[in-house]
Coordinates of C-alpha atoms in Angstrom, one line a residue:
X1 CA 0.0 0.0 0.0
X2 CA 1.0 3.6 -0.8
X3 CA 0.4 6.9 1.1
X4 CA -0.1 9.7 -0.9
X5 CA -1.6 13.2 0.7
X6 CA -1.5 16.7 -0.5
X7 CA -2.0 20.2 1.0
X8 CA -1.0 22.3 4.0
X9 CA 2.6 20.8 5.0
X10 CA 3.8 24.1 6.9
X11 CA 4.3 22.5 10.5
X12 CA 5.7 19.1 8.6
X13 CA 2.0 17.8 9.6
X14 CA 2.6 15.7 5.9
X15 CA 6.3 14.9 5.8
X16 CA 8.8 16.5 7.5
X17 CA 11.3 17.4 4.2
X18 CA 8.9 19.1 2.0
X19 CA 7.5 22.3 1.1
X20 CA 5.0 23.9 2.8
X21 CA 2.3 23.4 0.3
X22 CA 1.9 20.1 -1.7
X23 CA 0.3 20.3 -4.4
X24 CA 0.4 17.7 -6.3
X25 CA -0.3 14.1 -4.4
X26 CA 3.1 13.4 -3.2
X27 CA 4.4 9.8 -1.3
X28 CA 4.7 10.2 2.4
X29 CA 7.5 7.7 3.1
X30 CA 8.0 7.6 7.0
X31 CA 4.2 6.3 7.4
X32 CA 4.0 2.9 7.6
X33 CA 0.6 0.6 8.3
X34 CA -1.7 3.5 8.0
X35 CA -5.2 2.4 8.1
X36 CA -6.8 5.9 9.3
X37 CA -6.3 9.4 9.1
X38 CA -7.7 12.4 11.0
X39 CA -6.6 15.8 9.8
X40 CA -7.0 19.3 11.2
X41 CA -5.1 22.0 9.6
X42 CA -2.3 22.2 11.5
X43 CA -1.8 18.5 12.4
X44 CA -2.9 14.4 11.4
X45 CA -3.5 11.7 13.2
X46 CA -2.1 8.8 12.3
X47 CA -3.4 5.0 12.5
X48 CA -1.1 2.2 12.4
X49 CA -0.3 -1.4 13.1
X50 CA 1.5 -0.4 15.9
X51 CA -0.9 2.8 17.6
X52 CA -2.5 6.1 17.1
X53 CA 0.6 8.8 16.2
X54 CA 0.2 12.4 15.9
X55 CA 2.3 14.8 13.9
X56 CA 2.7 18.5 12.9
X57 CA 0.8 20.5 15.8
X58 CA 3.9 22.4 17.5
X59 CA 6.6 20.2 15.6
X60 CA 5.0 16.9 17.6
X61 CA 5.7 14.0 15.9
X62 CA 4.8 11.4 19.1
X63 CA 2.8 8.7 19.7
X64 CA -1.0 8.0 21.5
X65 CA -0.9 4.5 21.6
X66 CA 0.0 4.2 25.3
X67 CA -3.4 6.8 25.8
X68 CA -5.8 5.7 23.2
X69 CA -6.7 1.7 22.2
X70 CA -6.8 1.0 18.7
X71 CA -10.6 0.6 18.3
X72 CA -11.8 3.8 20.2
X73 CA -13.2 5.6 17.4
X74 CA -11.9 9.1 17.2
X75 CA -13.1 12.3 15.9
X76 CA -10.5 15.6 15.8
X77 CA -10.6 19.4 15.6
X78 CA -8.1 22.0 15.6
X79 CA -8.3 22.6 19.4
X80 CA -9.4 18.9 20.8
X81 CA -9.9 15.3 19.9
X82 CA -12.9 13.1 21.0
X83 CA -13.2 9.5 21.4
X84 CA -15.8 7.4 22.0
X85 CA -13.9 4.6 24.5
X86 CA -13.7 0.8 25.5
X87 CA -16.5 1.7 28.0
X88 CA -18.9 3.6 25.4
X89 CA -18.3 6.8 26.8
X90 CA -17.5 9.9 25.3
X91 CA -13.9 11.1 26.3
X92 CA -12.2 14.8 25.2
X93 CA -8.8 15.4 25.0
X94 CA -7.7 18.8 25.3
X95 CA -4.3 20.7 26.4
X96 CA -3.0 16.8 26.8
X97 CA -5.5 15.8 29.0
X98 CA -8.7 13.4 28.7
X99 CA -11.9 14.3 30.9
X100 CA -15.4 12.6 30.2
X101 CA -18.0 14.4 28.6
X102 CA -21.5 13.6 30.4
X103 CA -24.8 14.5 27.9
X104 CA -28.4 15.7 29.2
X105 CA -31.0 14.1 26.9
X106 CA -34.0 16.1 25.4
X107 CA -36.6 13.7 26.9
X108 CA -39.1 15.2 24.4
X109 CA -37.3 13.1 21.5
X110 CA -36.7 9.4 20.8
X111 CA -33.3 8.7 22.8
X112 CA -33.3 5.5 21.0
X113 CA -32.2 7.6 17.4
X114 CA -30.0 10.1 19.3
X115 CA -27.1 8.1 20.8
X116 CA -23.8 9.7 21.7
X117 CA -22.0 10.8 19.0
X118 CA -18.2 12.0 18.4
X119 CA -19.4 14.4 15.6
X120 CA -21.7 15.5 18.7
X121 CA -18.9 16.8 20.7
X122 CA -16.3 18.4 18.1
X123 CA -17.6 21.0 16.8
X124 CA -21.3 22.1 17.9
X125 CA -21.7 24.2 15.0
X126 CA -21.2 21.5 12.3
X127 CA -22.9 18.4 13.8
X128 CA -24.0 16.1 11.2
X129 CA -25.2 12.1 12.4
X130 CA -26.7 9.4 10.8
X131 CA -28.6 6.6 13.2
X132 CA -30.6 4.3 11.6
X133 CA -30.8 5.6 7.8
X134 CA -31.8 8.8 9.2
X135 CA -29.9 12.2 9.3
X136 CA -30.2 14.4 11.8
X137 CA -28.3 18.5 12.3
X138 CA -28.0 19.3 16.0
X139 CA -30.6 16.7 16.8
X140 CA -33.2 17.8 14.6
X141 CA -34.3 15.4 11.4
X142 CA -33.5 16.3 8.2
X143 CA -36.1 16.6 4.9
X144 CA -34.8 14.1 3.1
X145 CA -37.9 12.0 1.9
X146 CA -35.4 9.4 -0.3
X147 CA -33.2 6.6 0.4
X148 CA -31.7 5.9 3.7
X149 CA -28.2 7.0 4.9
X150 CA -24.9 5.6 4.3
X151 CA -22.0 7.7 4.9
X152 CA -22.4 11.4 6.7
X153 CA -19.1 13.3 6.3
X154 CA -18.6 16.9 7.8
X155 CA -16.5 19.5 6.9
X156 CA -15.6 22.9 8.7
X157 CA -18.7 24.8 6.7
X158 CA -20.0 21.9 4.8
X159 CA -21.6 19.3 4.9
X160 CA -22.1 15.7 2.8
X161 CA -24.1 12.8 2.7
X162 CA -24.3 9.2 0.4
X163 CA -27.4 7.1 0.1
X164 CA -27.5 3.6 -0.5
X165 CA -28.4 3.9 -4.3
X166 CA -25.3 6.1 -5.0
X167 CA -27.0 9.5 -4.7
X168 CA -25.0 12.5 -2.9
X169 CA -26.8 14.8 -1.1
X170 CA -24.7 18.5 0.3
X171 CA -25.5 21.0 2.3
X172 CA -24.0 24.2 4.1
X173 CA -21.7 26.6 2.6
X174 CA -20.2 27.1 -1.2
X175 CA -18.2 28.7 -3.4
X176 CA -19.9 31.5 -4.8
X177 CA -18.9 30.5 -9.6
X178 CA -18.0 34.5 -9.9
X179 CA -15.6 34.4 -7.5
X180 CA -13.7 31.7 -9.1
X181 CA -14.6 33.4 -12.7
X182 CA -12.7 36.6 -11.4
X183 CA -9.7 34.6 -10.0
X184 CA -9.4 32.5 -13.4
X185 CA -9.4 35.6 -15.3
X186 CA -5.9 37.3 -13.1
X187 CA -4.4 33.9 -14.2
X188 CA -1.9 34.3 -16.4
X189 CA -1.9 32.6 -20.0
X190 CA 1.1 29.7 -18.4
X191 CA -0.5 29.6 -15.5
X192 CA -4.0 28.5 -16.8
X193 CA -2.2 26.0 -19.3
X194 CA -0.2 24.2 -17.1
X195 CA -3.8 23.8 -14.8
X196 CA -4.8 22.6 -17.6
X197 CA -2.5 20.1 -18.8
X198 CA -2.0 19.5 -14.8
X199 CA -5.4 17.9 -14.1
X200 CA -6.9 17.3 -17.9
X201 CA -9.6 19.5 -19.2
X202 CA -12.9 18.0 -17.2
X203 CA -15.2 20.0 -18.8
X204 CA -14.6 17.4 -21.8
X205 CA -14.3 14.4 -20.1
X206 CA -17.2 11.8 -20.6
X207 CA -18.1 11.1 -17.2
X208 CA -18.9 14.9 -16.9
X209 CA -22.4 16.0 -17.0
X210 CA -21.9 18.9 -19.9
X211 CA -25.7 19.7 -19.6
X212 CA -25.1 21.0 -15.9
X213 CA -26.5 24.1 -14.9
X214 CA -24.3 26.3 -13.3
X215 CA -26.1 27.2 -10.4
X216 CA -23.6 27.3 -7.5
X217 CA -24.5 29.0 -4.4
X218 CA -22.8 30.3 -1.3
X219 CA -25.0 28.8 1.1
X220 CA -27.3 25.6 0.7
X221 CA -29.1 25.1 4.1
X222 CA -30.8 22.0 3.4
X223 CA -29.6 18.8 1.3
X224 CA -29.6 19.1 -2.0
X225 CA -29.1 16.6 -5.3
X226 CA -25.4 17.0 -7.1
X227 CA -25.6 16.2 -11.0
X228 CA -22.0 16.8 -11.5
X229 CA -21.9 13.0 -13.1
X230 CA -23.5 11.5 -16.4
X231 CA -26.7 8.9 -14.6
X232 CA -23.9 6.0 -15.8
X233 CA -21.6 7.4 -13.0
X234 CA -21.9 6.0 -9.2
X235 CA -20.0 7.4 -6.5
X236 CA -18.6 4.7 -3.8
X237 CA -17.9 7.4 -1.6
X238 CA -17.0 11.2 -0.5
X239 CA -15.0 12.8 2.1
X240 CA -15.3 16.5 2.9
X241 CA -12.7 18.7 4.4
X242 CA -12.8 22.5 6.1
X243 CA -14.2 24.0 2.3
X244 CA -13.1 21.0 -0.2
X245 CA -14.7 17.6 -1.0
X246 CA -13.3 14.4 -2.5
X247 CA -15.8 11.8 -4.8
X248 CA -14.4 8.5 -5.8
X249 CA -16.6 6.8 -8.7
X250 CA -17.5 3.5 -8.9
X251 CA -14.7 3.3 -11.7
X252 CA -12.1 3.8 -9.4
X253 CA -11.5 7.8 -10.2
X254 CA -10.8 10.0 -7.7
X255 CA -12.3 14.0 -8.3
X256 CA -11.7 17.0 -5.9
X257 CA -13.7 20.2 -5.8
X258 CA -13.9 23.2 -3.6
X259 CA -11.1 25.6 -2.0
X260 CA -7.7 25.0 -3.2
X261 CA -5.4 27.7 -1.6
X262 CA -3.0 25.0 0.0
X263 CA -3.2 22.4 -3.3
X264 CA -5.7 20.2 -0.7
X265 CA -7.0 19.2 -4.3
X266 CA -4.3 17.5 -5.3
X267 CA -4.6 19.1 -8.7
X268 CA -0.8 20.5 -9.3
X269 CA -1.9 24.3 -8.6
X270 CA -4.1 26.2 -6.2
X271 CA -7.0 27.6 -7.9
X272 CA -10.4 27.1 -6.9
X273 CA -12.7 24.7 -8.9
X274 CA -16.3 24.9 -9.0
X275 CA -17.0 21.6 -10.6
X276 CA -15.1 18.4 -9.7
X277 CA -11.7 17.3 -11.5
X278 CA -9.8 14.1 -11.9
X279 CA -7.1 13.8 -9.3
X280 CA -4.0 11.9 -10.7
X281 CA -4.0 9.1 -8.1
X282 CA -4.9 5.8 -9.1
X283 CA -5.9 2.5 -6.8
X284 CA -7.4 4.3 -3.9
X285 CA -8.6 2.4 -1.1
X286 CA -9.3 4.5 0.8
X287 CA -9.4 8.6 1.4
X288 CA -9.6 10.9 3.9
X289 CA -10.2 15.2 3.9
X290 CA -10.0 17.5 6.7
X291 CA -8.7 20.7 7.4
X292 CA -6.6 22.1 4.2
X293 CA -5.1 18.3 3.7
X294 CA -6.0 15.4 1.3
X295 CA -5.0 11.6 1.8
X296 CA -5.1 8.7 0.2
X297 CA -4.6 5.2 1.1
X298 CA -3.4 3.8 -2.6
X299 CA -2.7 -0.2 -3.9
X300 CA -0.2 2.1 -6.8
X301 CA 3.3 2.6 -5.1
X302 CA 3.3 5.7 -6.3
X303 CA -0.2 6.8 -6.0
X304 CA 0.2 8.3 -9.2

């Protein structure tokens, strides 16, 4: 297995000899065994054969293992990390510390759907579960009248759900299309040709759905359809990060889409993209987005 990430890489939260930006999905070579990833923008945390290891935040490069088992699931922000432990509580770590969290139920709603959650206790302001096909926001049911739940991923802003027919559902902020028009237009004529020739023009690719209306708004507060993909196309499954999102198709192609001041998208530049575009990795696993950083777990030694 290959691992391959791209992004923020100022506090060596990537690899420690590299730039401060990646752009382009690059091989992290001192990472062995990793079977999860969570980012923040500042540091990872790394899963391995051998226990949890964090690196980047202050220069740390240590491991958790001697703290945290294994199979505690584990959910992490900029400021803390929560785990749900061996004993089903729900545990925050903060200033290198762990304290138990203790929740007070709204007896008015069905406890049964609203079990403790690690999304619950990371970040109030973008809680997004999924309990029994349903989807809930801050404990409140969604209006989604179609097919159950999946996958709920959560960005900083965003948010993004899969059904179980292949349909993605997104809601919370965007990318407003004339701000990216504007910033495409300061490019200069080398700069827009080598994005080009960097990522492949997707606006011609087949899988593209070329009869898309370009309707992007800044702020979708309920879940709404994507049609970026011909009705051929499935998606197997989508990872969001603070502003950026991540589709892999049933065809094994991976796409990125959203902000792309730190090269989180993996496209060999940093402007924005409205619309998804390939990323040049082939035979992901598995991938993970958070904060300004994308990974990928990749069969391909070189990811690329």
């Amino acid at each position: 297995m290959a691992l391959v990430a791209c992004g923020l890489n100022a506090n060596s939260q990537i690899t420690p000899a590299g730039p401060p930006l990646l752009c382009c999905p690059t091989p992290v070579r001192d990472k062995k065994d990793v079977c999860e990833v969570h980012i923040a923008c500042s540091h990872i945390l790394w899963k391995t054969n051998a226990g949890w290891q964090i690196t980047g935040y202050r220069n740390l490069d240590y491991s958790l293992e001697e703290e945290m088992a294994q199979r505690w699931k584990i959910s992490m922000s900029e400021m803390r990390m929560a785990a749900i432990n061996d004993d089903g509580a729900v545990v925050l770590r903060e200033k290198g510390q762990w304290r138990k969290l203790f929740f007070q139920r709204d007896t008015a709603m069905d406890s049964r759907n609203l079990g403790p959650s690690v999304q619950q206790v990371e970040d109030q302001d973008r809680i997004a579960e999924s309990e029994n096909g349903k989807m809930y926001s801050i404990g409140v049911p969604l209006p989604y009248g179609g097919s159950r739940i999946s996958v709920v991923e959560v960005g900083k802003e965003h948010c993004m759900a899969l059904t179980t027919d292949g349909v993605v559902l997104t809601w919370g902020s965007g990318i407003d299309s004339k701000v990216e028009e504007i910033r495409t237009n300061e490019q200069s004529g080398n700069d827009h040709k080598a994005s080009l020739e960097g990522t492949g023009d997707c606006r011609t690719d087949p899988r593209i759905n070329k009869g898309r209306a370009k309707d992007v708004v800044n702020v979708q507060t309920s879940p709404r359809l994507l049609d970026f993909w011909n009705e051929d196309m499935a998606i197997i499954d989508v990872k969001g990060g603070d502003r950026h999102t991540l589709y892999q198709l049933e065809d094994g192609s991976v796409w990125s889409t959203g902000m792309n001041k730190y090269g989180q998208l993996g496209l060999g530049d940093t402007a924005e993209r409205n619309e998804p575009c390939l990323v040049p990795v082939t035979g992901v696993r598995t991938m993970f987005a958070g904060g300004w950083i994308s990974v990928f777990i990749a069969t391909d030694t070189s990811g690329r």
